[in-house]
Short mmCIF file of C-alpha atoms in Angstrom, two decimals:
data_model
loop_
_atom_site.label_atom_id
_atom_site.label_comp_id
_atom_site.label_asym_id
_atom_site.label_seq_id
_atom_site.Cartn_x
_atom_site.Cartn_y
_atom_site.Cartn_z
CA UNK A 1 94.93 115.57 97.48
CA UNK A 2 93.21 113.26 99.95
CA UNK A 3 95.55 110.41 98.94
CA UNK A 4 98.56 112.61 99.70
CA UNK A 5 97.20 113.44 103.16
CA UNK A 6 96.62 109.75 103.85
CA UNK A 7 100.16 108.90 102.73
CA UNK A 8 101.70 111.66 104.88
CA UNK A 9 99.71 110.46 107.89
CA UNK A 10 100.86 106.87 107.31
CA UNK A 11 104.47 108.01 106.90
CA UNK A 12 104.30 109.95 110.17
CA UNK A 13 102.88 106.88 111.95
CA UNK A 14 105.71 104.73 110.61
CA UNK A 15 108.36 107.29 111.56
CA UNK A 16 107.04 107.43 115.13
CA UNK A 17 107.50 103.70 115.68
CA UNK A 18 110.46 102.98 118.02
CA UNK A 19 112.17 100.67 115.52
CA UNK A 20 112.23 103.49 112.95
CA UNK A 21 113.94 106.02 115.23
CA UNK A 22 117.39 104.73 114.23
CA UNK A 23 118.94 104.32 110.77
CA UNK A 24 118.43 100.82 109.41
CA UNK A 25 122.17 100.52 108.65
CA UNK A 26 123.98 102.44 111.41
CA UNK A 27 123.32 103.88 114.89
CA UNK A 28 122.44 107.38 113.59
CA UNK A 29 119.24 108.61 115.25
CA UNK A 30 116.22 110.21 113.54
CA UNK A 31 116.75 109.00 109.94
CA UNK A 32 115.28 111.37 107.35
CA UNK A 33 115.51 109.21 104.22
CA UNK A 34 113.34 106.33 103.05
CA UNK A 35 114.63 103.47 100.91
CA UNK A 36 112.36 101.03 99.09
CA UNK A 37 114.28 97.87 98.24
CA UNK A 38 112.65 95.95 95.41
CA UNK A 39 112.74 92.14 95.07
CA UNK A 40 115.28 90.92 92.49
CA UNK A 41 114.17 89.41 89.19
CA UNK A 42 113.31 85.77 89.72
CA UNK A 43 112.25 86.32 93.33
CA UNK A 44 109.50 83.97 94.51
CA UNK A 45 105.97 85.01 93.56
CA UNK A 46 104.45 87.26 96.18
CA UNK A 47 107.79 88.80 97.19
CA UNK A 48 107.18 92.35 98.34
CA UNK A 49 109.40 95.43 98.41
CA UNK A 50 111.01 96.17 101.77
CA UNK A 51 111.09 99.70 103.14
CA UNK A 52 113.72 101.12 105.47
CA UNK A 53 114.48 104.48 107.04
CA UNK A 54 118.10 105.57 106.80
CA UNK A 55 120.36 108.53 107.53
CA UNK A 56 121.86 110.80 104.86
CA UNK A 57 125.17 108.93 104.73
CA UNK A 58 123.57 105.49 104.44
CA UNK A 59 121.04 106.78 101.90
CA UNK A 60 124.02 107.39 99.60
CA UNK A 61 124.95 103.72 99.87
CA UNK A 62 121.37 102.75 99.04
CA UNK A 63 121.38 105.12 96.03
CA UNK A 64 124.62 103.61 94.72
CA UNK A 65 122.87 100.23 94.49
CA UNK A 66 120.85 101.68 91.60
CA UNK A 67 117.15 102.40 91.20
CA UNK A 68 116.54 98.85 89.98
CA UNK A 69 117.39 97.70 93.53
CA UNK A 70 116.76 100.61 95.89
CA UNK A 71 114.51 103.64 95.38
CA UNK A 72 115.55 106.40 97.84
CA UNK A 73 113.67 109.57 98.76
CA UNK A 74 114.05 112.29 101.37
CA UNK A 75 111.24 112.34 103.90
CA UNK A 76 111.33 116.14 104.01
CA UNK A 77 112.50 117.24 100.55
CA UNK A 78 110.82 114.89 98.08
CA UNK A 79 107.12 114.50 97.40
#
């Protein structure tokens, strides 16, 4: 339970940053979806996943990439 509280606090901190107040793919404000884009097979050692906040419409585009590329979750609906 403590880990979940820590994660929620960290998520809130990230969401409050000015650069995260707009969808990563379009000008929509207050994105409510998070997308974790994983490095492709054969990426250089040490490559890390990249996270982005996106709006509902753009989250659909991220989902269509497939879970092997982009893992998408709602900030409000998913745990």
